[in-house]
mmCIF file of C-alpha atoms and ligand atoms in Angstrom:
data_model
loop_
_atom_site.group_PDB
_atom_site.id
_atom_site.type_symbol
_atom_site.label_atom_id
_atom_site.label_comp_id
_atom_site.label_asym_id
_atom_site.label_seq_id
_atom_site.Cartn_x
_atom_site.Cartn_y
_atom_site.Cartn_z
ATOM 1 C CA MET A 586 4.301 13.552 20.819
ATOM 2 C CA ASP A 587 2.191 11.079 23.331
ATOM 3 C CA VAL A 588 4.394 8.220 22.612
ATOM 4 C CA ASN A 589 2.688 5.900 25.886
ATOM 5 C CA LEU A 590 0.354 3.627 24.165
ATOM 6 C CA THR A 591 -0.434 1.751 27.463
ATOM 7 C CA GLU A 592 1.681 1.804 30.920
ATOM 8 C CA SER A 593 3.539 -1.164 29.224
ATOM 9 C CA VAL A 594 4.010 -0.150 26.077
ATOM 10 C CA LYS A 595 5.541 2.870 24.502
ATOM 11 C CA TRP A 596 6.256 3.942 20.255
ATOM 12 C CA VAL A 597 10.005 4.132 19.798
ATOM 13 C CA GLY A 598 9.940 4.755 16.308
ATOM 14 C CA LYS A 599 10.861 7.805 13.904
ATOM 15 C CA VAL A 600 8.356 9.830 11.922
ATOM 16 C CA ASP A 601 9.721 10.454 8.517
ATOM 17 C CA TRP A 602 9.016 13.830 7.385
ATOM 18 C CA ASP A 603 11.170 14.553 4.865
ATOM 19 C CA LEU A 604 10.309 10.949 2.511
ATOM 20 C CA LYS A 605 9.325 11.644 -0.961
ATOM 21 C CA SER A 606 9.569 7.947 -2.123
ATOM 22 C CA PHE A 607 9.534 4.473 -1.198
ATOM 23 C CA HIS A 608 10.864 0.798 -2.455
ATOM 24 C CA GLY A 609 12.746 3.336 -4.388
ATOM 25 C CA ASP A 610 11.130 5.668 -6.471
ATOM 26 C CA GLU A 611 8.196 3.231 -7.299
ATOM 27 C CA TYR A 612 6.069 4.478 -4.428
ATOM 28 C CA SER A 613 5.715 8.286 -3.896
ATOM 29 C CA THR A 614 5.090 9.816 0.010
ATOM 30 C CA HIS A 615 3.216 13.296 -0.569
ATOM 31 C CA ARG A 616 2.757 13.264 3.332
ATOM 32 C CA GLY A 617 6.028 11.431 4.628
ATOM 33 C CA SER A 618 6.240 7.879 6.520
ATOM 34 C CA THR A 619 6.637 7.024 9.771
ATOM 35 C CA TYR A 620 8.485 3.702 11.046
ATOM 36 C CA ASN A 621 6.739 2.276 14.284
ATOM 37 C CA SER A 622 8.917 0.576 16.877
ATOM 38 C CA TYR A 623 7.881 -0.559 19.750
ATOM 39 C CA LEU A 624 8.862 -1.236 23.053
ATOM 40 C CA ILE A 625 7.321 -3.474 25.915
ATOM 41 C CA ARG A 626 8.139 -3.594 29.738
ATOM 42 C CA ASP A 627 7.221 -6.120 31.578
ATOM 43 C CA GLU A 628 9.067 -8.943 33.566
ATOM 44 C CA LYS A 629 10.653 -8.876 30.299
ATOM 45 C CA ASN A 630 11.180 -6.227 28.059
ATOM 46 C CA VAL A 631 10.484 -6.828 24.115
ATOM 47 C CA LEU A 632 11.656 -4.534 21.178
ATOM 48 C CA ILE A 633 9.185 -4.970 18.327
ATOM 49 C CA ASP A 634 10.302 -4.596 15.338
ATOM 50 C CA THR A 635 12.948 -1.184 14.121
ATOM 51 C CA VAL A 636 13.117 1.377 11.615
ATOM 52 C CA TRP A 637 14.508 1.923 8.304
ATOM 53 C CA ALA A 638 18.374 2.174 8.126
ATOM 54 C CA PRO A 639 19.306 5.394 7.197
ATOM 55 C CA PHE A 640 17.997 6.095 10.928
ATOM 56 C CA SER A 641 19.480 3.651 12.570
ATOM 57 C CA LYS A 642 22.110 5.282 14.325
ATOM 58 C CA GLU A 643 19.339 7.926 15.941
ATOM 59 C CA PHE A 644 16.968 4.968 16.583
ATOM 60 C CA VAL A 645 20.055 2.728 18.901
ATOM 61 C CA LYS A 646 20.688 6.372 20.528
ATOM 62 C CA LYS A 647 17.437 7.314 21.187
ATOM 63 C CA LEU A 648 16.356 4.152 22.527
ATOM 64 C CA LYS A 649 19.672 3.923 25.212
ATOM 65 C CA LYS A 650 18.030 7.020 26.636
ATOM 66 C CA GLU A 651 14.971 4.989 27.159
ATOM 67 C CA ILE A 652 16.163 1.635 28.651
ATOM 68 C CA ASP A 653 19.591 -0.119 28.966
ATOM 69 C CA LEU A 654 19.752 -2.024 25.817
ATOM 70 C CA LYS A 655 20.846 -4.420 28.049
ATOM 71 C CA LYS A 656 17.825 -5.085 29.528
ATOM 72 C CA ILE A 657 15.768 -6.000 25.849
ATOM 73 C CA ASP A 658 15.349 -9.532 26.743
ATOM 74 C CA TYR A 659 13.475 -10.460 23.262
ATOM 75 C CA ILE A 660 13.396 -8.627 19.996
ATOM 76 C CA VAL A 661 10.184 -9.379 17.117
ATOM 77 C CA ALA A 662 11.059 -9.110 13.896
ATOM 78 C CA ASN A 663 7.512 -9.288 12.568
ATOM 79 C CA HIS A 664 9.285 -8.374 8.767
ATOM 80 C CA ALA A 665 12.765 -7.657 7.380
ATOM 81 C CA GLU A 666 12.288 -5.508 4.595
ATOM 82 C CA ILE A 667 14.949 -2.764 5.605
ATOM 83 C CA ASP A 668 12.509 0.002 6.545
ATOM 84 C CA HIS A 669 11.723 -2.570 9.579
ATOM 85 C CA SER A 670 14.516 -4.626 9.689
ATOM 86 C CA GLY A 671 17.428 -1.802 8.834
ATOM 87 C CA GLY A 672 17.954 -0.776 12.556
ATOM 88 C CA LEU A 673 18.707 -3.879 13.619
ATOM 89 C CA VAL A 674 22.422 -4.084 12.562
ATOM 90 C CA ASP A 675 23.247 -1.183 14.930
ATOM 91 C CA LEU A 676 21.155 -2.560 17.500
ATOM 92 C CA MET A 677 22.625 -6.109 17.449
ATOM 93 C CA LYS A 678 26.150 -4.716 17.187
ATOM 94 C CA GLU A 679 25.296 -3.695 21.357
ATOM 95 C CA ILE A 680 23.905 -6.935 22.101
ATOM 96 C CA PRO A 681 24.572 -9.106 19.737
ATOM 97 C CA GLU A 682 23.488 -12.209 21.833
ATOM 98 C CA THR A 683 19.729 -11.046 22.230
ATOM 99 C CA PRO A 684 17.224 -13.774 20.609
ATOM 100 C CA ILE A 685 15.314 -11.963 17.677
ATOM 101 C CA TYR A 686 11.529 -13.737 17.263
ATOM 102 C CA CYS A 687 10.592 -14.124 13.598
ATOM 103 C CA THR A 688 9.608 -16.414 10.829
ATOM 104 C CA GLN A 689 11.561 -19.053 9.420
ATOM 105 C CA ASN A 690 11.447 -17.585 6.598
ATOM 106 C CA ALA A 691 12.661 -14.063 7.891
ATOM 107 C CA VAL A 692 15.495 -16.015 8.915
ATOM 108 C CA ASP A 693 16.522 -16.535 4.484
ATOM 109 C CA SER A 694 15.474 -12.657 3.981
ATOM 110 C CA LEU A 695 17.147 -11.290 7.184
ATOM 111 C CA THR A 696 20.679 -13.612 6.528
ATOM 112 C CA GLY A 697 19.955 -12.336 3.175
ATOM 113 C CA HIS A 698 20.240 -9.256 3.744
ATOM 114 C CA TYR A 699 22.381 -8.587 6.506
ATOM 115 C CA HIS A 700 24.914 -11.949 6.347
ATOM 116 C CA MET A 701 24.963 -12.238 10.161
ATOM 117 C CA ASP A 702 23.918 -14.723 12.196
ATOM 118 C CA TRP A 703 21.880 -14.075 14.728
ATOM 119 C CA ASN A 704 20.039 -15.968 17.560
ATOM 120 C CA PHE A 705 17.118 -16.373 15.492
ATOM 121 C CA GLN A 706 14.258 -17.719 17.238
ATOM 122 C CA THR A 707 11.647 -19.325 14.537
ATOM 123 C CA ILE A 708 8.133 -19.388 15.329
ATOM 124 C CA LYS A 709 5.196 -20.507 13.756
ATOM 125 C CA THR A 710 0.980 -19.184 14.172
ATOM 126 C CA GLY A 711 -0.402 -19.624 17.691
ATOM 127 C CA ASP A 712 2.928 -19.892 19.365
ATOM 128 C CA GLU A 713 2.863 -18.013 22.613
ATOM 129 C CA LEU A 714 6.186 -16.026 24.641
ATOM 130 C CA ASP A 715 5.368 -15.572 28.165
ATOM 131 C CA ILE A 716 7.004 -12.132 29.505
ATOM 132 C CA GLY A 717 5.478 -11.891 32.305
ATOM 133 C CA ASN A 718 2.144 -10.667 33.756
ATOM 134 C CA LYS A 719 1.128 -10.648 29.783
ATOM 135 C CA LYS A 720 2.403 -12.965 27.095
ATOM 136 C CA LEU A 721 3.131 -12.041 22.640
ATOM 137 C CA ILE A 722 0.685 -14.812 20.568
ATOM 138 C CA PHE A 723 2.746 -14.752 17.369
ATOM 139 C CA ILE A 724 0.565 -15.504 13.986
ATOM 140 C CA GLU A 725 2.130 -16.015 10.388
ATOM 141 C CA ALA A 726 1.010 -13.913 7.822
ATOM 142 C CA PRO A 727 2.992 -14.688 4.493
ATOM 143 C CA MET A 728 3.041 -13.109 1.417
ATOM 144 C CA LEU A 729 1.341 -9.370 3.327
ATOM 145 C CA HIS A 730 3.479 -8.859 1.500
ATOM 146 C CA TRP A 731 6.687 -10.611 2.231
ATOM 147 C CA PRO A 732 7.445 -14.999 2.493
ATOM 148 C CA ASP A 733 8.476 -13.801 6.211
ATOM 149 C CA SER A 734 5.230 -11.007 7.436
ATOM 150 C CA MET A 735 3.734 -12.054 10.479
ATOM 151 C CA PHE A 736 1.997 -10.167 13.066
ATOM 152 C CA CYS A 737 2.312 -10.340 17.155
ATOM 153 C CA TYR A 738 -0.950 -9.598 19.913
ATOM 154 C CA LEU A 739 0.114 -8.820 23.178
ATOM 155 C CA THR A 740 -2.310 -10.194 26.045
ATOM 156 C CA GLY A 741 -3.400 -8.006 29.000
ATOM 157 C CA ASP A 742 -3.058 -4.540 26.665
ATOM 158 C CA ASN A 743 -5.038 -6.330 23.370
ATOM 159 C CA ILE A 744 -2.778 -4.883 20.836
ATOM 160 C CA LEU A 745 -2.173 -6.261 17.631
ATOM 161 C CA PHE A 746 0.843 -5.524 16.198
ATOM 162 C CA SER A 747 0.371 -5.321 11.945
ATOM 163 C CA ASN A 748 3.543 -4.774 10.812
ATOM 164 C CA ASP A 749 2.572 -3.546 7.264
ATOM 165 C CA ALA A 750 -0.864 -4.547 7.237
ATOM 166 C CA PHE A 751 -3.493 -1.671 8.251
ATOM 167 C CA GLY A 752 -0.127 1.072 7.519
ATOM 168 C CA GLN A 753 -0.249 4.024 5.858
ATOM 169 C CA HIS A 754 2.903 6.332 4.702
ATOM 170 C CA TYR A 755 1.828 9.298 6.296
ATOM 171 C CA ALA A 756 4.131 11.205 8.823
ATOM 172 C CA THR A 757 2.297 12.630 12.177
ATOM 173 C CA GLU A 758 3.494 13.834 15.836
ATOM 174 C CA LEU A 759 -0.429 12.645 16.449
ATOM 175 C CA LEU A 760 0.387 9.416 16.401
ATOM 176 C CA TYR A 761 -2.952 7.776 16.664
ATOM 177 C CA ASN A 762 -6.159 8.058 14.164
ATOM 178 C CA ASP A 763 -8.744 9.956 16.319
ATOM 179 C CA LYS A 764 -6.253 13.077 16.622
ATOM 180 C CA VAL A 765 -5.408 13.361 12.447
ATOM 181 C CA ASP A 766 -7.409 14.750 9.612
ATOM 182 C CA GLN A 767 -9.520 11.940 8.579
ATOM 183 C CA CYS A 768 -9.617 12.635 4.768
ATOM 184 C CA GLU A 769 -5.819 12.318 4.966
ATOM 185 C CA LEU A 770 -5.549 9.210 6.872
ATOM 186 C CA PHE A 771 -8.233 7.397 4.428
ATOM 187 C CA GLN A 772 -6.745 8.664 1.373
ATOM 188 C CA GLU A 773 -3.194 7.286 2.362
ATOM 189 C CA ALA A 774 -4.387 3.939 4.021
ATOM 190 C CA ILE A 775 -6.312 2.918 0.529
ATOM 191 C CA LYS A 776 -3.714 4.644 -1.547
ATOM 192 C CA TYR A 777 -1.162 2.076 0.866
ATOM 193 C CA TYR A 778 -3.669 -1.155 -0.021
ATOM 194 C CA ALA A 779 -3.863 -0.282 -4.091
ATOM 195 C CA ASN A 780 -0.321 0.026 -4.479
ATOM 196 C CA ILE A 781 0.979 -2.384 -2.012
ATOM 197 C CA LEU A 782 -1.602 -4.879 -1.159
ATOM 198 C CA THR A 783 -4.084 -5.531 -4.143
ATOM 199 C CA PRO A 784 -2.114 -8.494 -5.068
ATOM 200 C CA PHE A 785 -2.488 -10.296 -1.885
ATOM 201 C CA SER A 786 -6.677 -9.387 -1.165
ATOM 202 C CA LYS A 787 -7.494 -12.704 -1.555
ATOM 203 C CA LEU A 788 -4.693 -13.770 1.040
ATOM 204 C CA VAL A 789 -6.043 -10.267 3.465
ATOM 205 C CA LYS A 790 -9.670 -11.386 3.210
ATOM 206 C CA LYS A 791 -8.523 -15.199 4.538
ATOM 207 C CA LYS A 792 -5.555 -13.993 7.170
ATOM 208 C CA ILE A 793 -8.525 -11.455 8.620
ATOM 209 C CA GLU A 794 -10.777 -14.341 9.181
ATOM 210 C CA GLU A 795 -8.245 -16.476 10.571
ATOM 211 C CA VAL A 796 -7.332 -13.364 12.991
ATOM 212 C CA LEU A 797 -10.873 -13.154 13.964
ATOM 213 C CA SER A 798 -11.746 -16.064 14.461
ATOM 214 C CA PHE A 799 -9.235 -16.374 17.322
ATOM 215 C CA GLU A 800 -11.720 -14.003 18.868
ATOM 216 C CA LEU A 801 -9.234 -12.118 20.483
ATOM 217 C CA PRO A 802 -9.932 -8.754 21.768
ATOM 218 C CA VAL A 803 -8.734 -5.743 20.025
ATOM 219 C CA ASP A 804 -7.863 -2.270 21.784
ATOM 220 C CA PHE A 805 -5.195 -1.370 19.526
ATOM 221 C CA ILE A 806 -4.116 -2.413 15.984
ATOM 222 C CA ALA A 807 -0.678 -0.712 15.691
ATOM 223 C CA PRO A 808 1.089 -1.433 12.177
ATOM 224 C CA SER A 809 4.291 -0.429 11.464
ATOM 225 C CA HIS A 810 3.493 2.852 9.405
ATOM 226 C CA GLY A 811 1.144 5.858 10.477
ATOM 227 C CA VAL A 812 -1.226 5.994 12.673
ATOM 228 C CA ILE A 813 -1.887 3.681 15.511
ATOM 229 C CA TRP A 814 -5.524 2.522 15.182
ATOM 230 C CA ARG A 815 -6.840 2.828 18.580
ATOM 231 C CA ASP A 816 -10.627 4.767 18.045
ATOM 232 C CA ASN A 817 -12.857 1.774 16.844
ATOM 233 C CA PRO A 818 -9.795 0.047 15.732
ATOM 234 C CA THR A 819 -11.448 -2.632 13.834
ATOM 235 C CA GLN A 820 -12.822 0.005 11.169
ATOM 236 C CA ILE A 821 -9.146 -0.565 9.117
ATOM 237 C CA VAL A 822 -10.338 -4.125 9.093
ATOM 238 C CA ASP A 823 -13.910 -3.631 7.958
ATOM 239 C CA LYS A 824 -12.114 -1.370 4.967
ATOM 240 C CA TYR A 825 -9.686 -4.148 4.183
ATOM 241 C CA LEU A 826 -12.344 -6.419 3.822
ATOM 242 C CA GLU A 827 -14.642 -3.864 1.672
ATOM 243 C CA TRP A 828 -11.121 -3.640 -0.648
ATOM 244 C CA ALA A 829 -9.991 -6.737 -0.401
ATOM 245 C CA ASP A 830 -13.535 -7.659 -2.386
ATOM 246 C CA ASN A 831 -12.955 -6.697 -5.868
ATOM 247 C CA TYR A 832 -13.600 -3.020 -4.802
ATOM 248 C CA LYS A 833 -14.865 -0.472 -6.640
ATOM 249 C CA GLU A 834 -16.674 2.442 -6.831
ATOM 250 C CA ASN A 835 -18.882 4.147 -9.429
ATOM 251 C CA GLN A 836 -16.141 5.371 -11.058
ATOM 252 C CA ILE A 837 -14.553 5.448 -14.171
ATOM 253 C CA THR A 838 -10.944 6.489 -14.705
ATOM 254 C CA PHE A 839 -9.416 8.043 -18.655
ATOM 255 C CA ILE A 840 -5.514 7.417 -18.235
ATOM 256 C CA TYR A 841 -4.315 8.424 -21.063
ATOM 257 C CA ASP A 842 -0.967 10.543 -22.649
ATOM 258 C CA SER A 843 -0.800 13.200 -25.618
ATOM 259 C CA MET A 844 1.328 14.657 -27.835
ATOM 260 C CA TRP A 845 -0.084 17.496 -29.825
ATOM 261 C CA ASN A 846 -3.466 16.914 -27.849
ATOM 262 C CA SER A 847 -5.447 14.921 -30.133
ATOM 263 C CA THR A 848 -5.986 11.787 -27.975
ATOM 264 C CA LYS A 849 -6.749 14.416 -24.850
ATOM 265 C CA LYS A 850 -9.637 15.675 -27.131
ATOM 266 C CA ILE A 851 -10.528 12.081 -27.805
ATOM 267 C CA ALA A 852 -10.440 11.473 -24.269
ATOM 268 C CA GLU A 853 -12.982 14.459 -23.630
ATOM 269 C CA SER A 854 -15.347 13.601 -25.898
ATOM 270 C CA ILE A 855 -16.083 10.180 -25.165
ATOM 271 C CA LYS A 856 -15.978 11.822 -21.612
ATOM 272 C CA ASP A 857 -18.647 13.697 -22.674
ATOM 273 C CA GLY A 858 -20.999 10.930 -24.237
ATOM 274 C CA ILE A 859 -20.770 9.158 -20.938
ATOM 275 C CA TYR A 860 -21.729 11.884 -19.063
ATOM 276 C CA LYS A 861 -24.639 12.642 -21.101
ATOM 277 C CA LYS A 862 -26.002 9.307 -20.397
ATOM 278 C CA ASP A 863 -24.849 8.770 -17.210
ATOM 279 C CA PRO A 864 -24.074 12.459 -15.009
ATOM 280 C CA GLY A 865 -23.690 10.945 -11.910
ATOM 281 C CA LEU A 866 -21.242 8.760 -12.575
ATOM 282 C CA ASP A 867 -17.340 9.935 -10.805
ATOM 283 C CA ILE A 868 -15.068 10.264 -14.646
ATOM 284 C CA LYS A 869 -11.172 11.537 -13.527
ATOM 285 C CA MET A 870 -9.145 12.592 -16.289
ATOM 286 C CA MET A 871 -5.545 11.535 -15.937
ATOM 287 C CA LYS A 872 -3.042 12.616 -17.617
ATOM 288 C CA ALA A 873 -0.353 10.219 -17.424
ATOM 289 C CA SER A 874 2.627 12.001 -17.583
ATOM 290 C CA ARG A 875 1.533 14.842 -15.703
ATOM 291 C CA TRP A 876 -0.695 12.336 -12.728
ATOM 292 C CA ASP A 877 1.764 10.979 -10.406
ATOM 293 C CA LYS A 878 1.395 7.220 -11.197
ATOM 294 C CA ASN A 879 0.630 6.080 -7.117
ATOM 295 C CA ASP A 880 -2.299 7.915 -7.645
ATOM 296 C CA ILE A 881 -3.213 7.040 -10.983
ATOM 297 C CA ILE A 882 -2.963 3.764 -9.511
ATOM 298 C CA THR A 883 -5.261 4.347 -6.428
ATOM 299 C CA GLU A 884 -8.062 5.904 -8.662
ATOM 300 C CA VAL A 885 -7.527 2.645 -10.739
ATOM 301 C CA PHE A 886 -8.195 0.747 -7.874
ATOM 302 C CA LYS A 887 -11.517 2.547 -7.356
ATOM 303 C CA SER A 888 -13.101 2.468 -10.875
ATOM 304 C CA LYS A 889 -15.362 -0.450 -12.026
ATOM 305 C CA ALA A 890 -13.814 0.348 -15.770
ATOM 306 C CA ILE A 891 -10.465 2.710 -17.360
ATOM 307 C CA PHE A 892 -10.232 4.117 -20.711
ATOM 308 C CA VAL A 893 -6.852 4.027 -22.049
ATOM 309 C CA GLY A 894 -5.677 6.082 -24.899
ATOM 310 C CA SER A 895 -2.353 7.218 -26.381
ATOM 311 C CA PRO A 896 -1.234 7.913 -29.837
ATOM 312 C CA THR A 897 0.926 5.573 -31.893
ATOM 313 C CA ILE A 898 4.595 6.628 -31.732
ATOM 314 C CA ASN A 899 6.974 3.902 -33.406
ATOM 315 C CA LYS A 900 4.351 1.341 -34.016
ATOM 316 C CA GLY A 901 3.604 1.691 -30.522
ATOM 317 C CA ILE A 902 2.481 3.410 -27.863
ATOM 318 C CA LEU A 903 3.880 6.238 -25.060
ATOM 319 C CA SER A 904 6.409 5.014 -22.517
ATOM 320 C CA SER A 905 4.126 6.612 -20.044
ATOM 321 C CA ILE A 906 1.206 4.230 -20.594
ATOM 322 C CA ALA A 907 3.830 1.465 -21.177
ATOM 323 C CA GLY A 908 4.919 1.773 -18.066
ATOM 324 C CA LEU A 909 1.634 2.317 -15.988
ATOM 325 C CA LEU A 910 0.040 -0.962 -17.610
ATOM 326 C CA GLU A 911 3.249 -2.647 -16.564
ATOM 327 C CA GLU A 912 2.280 -1.487 -13.181
ATOM 328 C CA ILE A 913 -1.223 -2.460 -13.463
ATOM 329 C CA ARG A 914 -0.692 -5.763 -14.729
ATOM 330 C CA GLY A 915 1.680 -6.426 -11.742
ATOM 331 C CA LEU A 916 -0.595 -5.481 -9.344
ATOM 332 C CA GLY A 917 -3.806 -7.824 -11.061
ATOM 333 C CA PHE A 918 -6.525 -6.292 -10.387
ATOM 334 C CA LYS A 919 -10.134 -8.372 -11.085
ATOM 335 C CA GLU A 920 -13.747 -7.765 -11.908
ATOM 336 C CA LYS A 921 -12.490 -4.467 -14.156
ATOM 337 C CA SER A 922 -13.554 -3.759 -17.320
ATOM 338 C CA ALA A 923 -11.727 -1.469 -19.500
ATOM 339 C CA ALA A 924 -11.349 -0.058 -23.661
ATOM 340 C CA SER A 925 -8.754 1.672 -25.452
ATOM 341 C CA PHE A 926 -8.820 4.230 -27.517
ATOM 342 C CA GLY A 927 -5.842 6.862 -29.191
ATOM 343 C CA SER A 928 -5.284 9.140 -32.249
ATOM 344 C CA TYR A 929 -3.116 8.093 -34.464
ATOM 345 C CA GLY A 930 -1.276 9.364 -38.754
ATOM 346 C CA TRP A 931 -0.572 6.765 -40.494
ATOM 347 C CA SER A 932 0.236 3.256 -39.220
ATOM 348 C CA GLY A 933 -1.929 2.927 -35.623
ATOM 349 C CA GLU A 934 -1.032 0.607 -33.698
ATOM 350 C CA SER A 935 -1.944 1.620 -29.993
ATOM 351 C CA LYS A 936 -5.265 0.314 -29.934
ATOM 352 C CA LYS A 937 -4.049 -3.082 -30.456
ATOM 353 C CA MET A 938 -0.766 -2.706 -28.051
ATOM 354 C CA ILE A 939 -3.205 -1.020 -25.031
ATOM 355 C CA ASN A 940 -6.200 -4.325 -25.583
ATOM 356 C CA HIS A 941 -3.392 -6.355 -25.312
ATOM 357 C CA LYS A 942 -2.061 -5.537 -22.694
ATOM 358 C CA LEU A 943 -5.315 -4.638 -20.754
ATOM 359 C CA GLU A 944 -6.246 -8.236 -21.405
ATOM 360 C CA GLU A 945 -2.750 -9.170 -20.322
ATOM 361 C CA ALA A 946 -3.653 -7.463 -16.916
ATOM 362 C CA GLY A 947 -7.002 -9.365 -16.477
ATOM 363 C CA PHE A 948 -9.132 -6.318 -17.416
ATOM 364 C CA LYS A 949 -12.358 -6.910 -19.142
ATOM 365 C CA LEU A 950 -12.651 -4.999 -22.745
ATOM 366 C CA ILE A 951 -16.125 -3.724 -23.400
ATOM 367 C CA ASP A 952 -15.472 -2.799 -26.534
ATOM 368 C CA GLU A 953 -13.063 -3.118 -29.561
ATOM 369 C CA GLY A 954 -12.043 0.513 -28.839
ATOM 370 C CA ILE A 955 -11.560 3.391 -31.023
ATOM 371 C CA LEU A 956 -8.755 4.908 -33.745
ATOM 372 C CA ILE A 957 -9.050 8.834 -34.646
ATOM 373 C CA LYS A 958 -6.631 10.056 -37.810
ATOM 374 C CA TRP A 959 -4.633 13.350 -36.578
ATOM 375 C CA ASN A 960 -6.531 15.959 -34.982
ATOM 376 C CA PRO A 961 -10.564 15.433 -34.110
ATOM 377 C CA ASN A 962 -12.697 17.664 -36.316
ATOM 378 C CA ASN A 963 -16.757 18.253 -35.596
ATOM 379 C CA SER A 964 -17.835 15.378 -37.238
ATOM 380 C CA ASP A 965 -15.160 12.720 -35.407
ATOM 381 C CA LYS A 966 -16.028 14.539 -32.236
ATOM 382 C CA THR A 967 -19.869 13.800 -33.225
ATOM 383 C CA GLU A 968 -18.553 10.441 -33.494
ATOM 384 C CA LEU A 969 -16.650 9.926 -30.474
ATOM 385 C CA ILE A 970 -19.443 11.703 -28.259
ATOM 386 C CA ASP A 971 -21.925 8.863 -29.390
ATOM 387 C CA TYR A 972 -19.567 6.280 -28.588
ATOM 388 C CA GLY A 973 -19.545 7.306 -25.056
ATOM 389 C CA LYS A 974 -22.885 7.277 -25.120
ATOM 390 C CA LYS A 975 -23.062 3.697 -26.180
ATOM 391 C CA ILE A 976 -20.304 2.486 -24.224
ATOM 392 C CA SER A 977 -21.563 3.651 -20.917
ATOM 393 C CA THR A 978 -24.266 1.292 -21.042
ATOM 394 C CA LYS A 979 -21.445 -1.536 -20.810
ATOM 395 C CA LEU A 980 -20.068 0.457 -17.737
HETATM 396 FE FE1 FEO B 1201 6.929 -1.810 5.608
HETATM 397 FE FE2 FEO B 1201 7.781 -4.320 3.717
HETATM 398 O O1 FEO B 1201 7.741 -2.901 5.124
#
């Protein structure tokens, strides 16, 4: 593994091939992840971030082989979440007086997590730390994605250490963006953005514009997860600007669940109707109880409209759909349309309930939705295909 970014900067993180979920079980990590930590050697030596707590001891042991810990002059904590700060506990036992550079908000979250009175040195945007031939420039990035988040920039080597921003949950031993499979890389990058950064899109745009206004040359963007961007590093910045701008493709996604396949048949007939009018449209069919929820969210992110369907059960909707709609609400998608559908036997509340949740989530309802009693027959199927043709004009 080539871990030297430059003569003076080395990757000292951890590749976690076994990780299958992150944030508890809130985020699926099909391709594992990495916790990137960096060691800068100059007249002063600096450690940027650490690793997740379960790898703390391994991290410190490996770091000792790299450098006498007492020769680490400064630690930079770009973000207090435990996947980056977890290694601090064991590290600070060895070098308890070493200053930790972080935001004021990070003092709150680091002490809130670890209850330790470490030597915090708080920074603000534009503050600089002279480390000899080079310097570090700090840039606060509140709510990207925690109040404590910040970036820092190393002059001379022109490296932006962006922490979570521009990251991906993507285990690789190859370390650099130009060395890995591009489809895998961008799939993980967009999933990361869709599932984590969507609520902060306005701030993403503003922060990128602020960083660009400093006119700093950027040779590397070194996030805290996944690959380091060194080949055309700002390509991921351009992608973020696109994604932050109410992103959508020529795609719609059906998200449904079904008990005896009636709601599934409704979904398929509406889809057939839409295709008859718009054969070029990319339509994805995702059964909520079968598909990974974070993959569904990624498809919602890419869609201009979603169709959400559930049969009525106990005067409500299936729990897989209810859970997803709650996740979708929290992410605050903008400028997307939606409609509902479902089968019912007697009371038929699902359509109304889904419509309410979609509106609450900020989606524009393009129709009042459609319910079919029991299992759709041939005449229902014709009605649904006609419905699909009609609604396709509103997409
Ligand atoms: Fe990778 Fe917000 O932690």
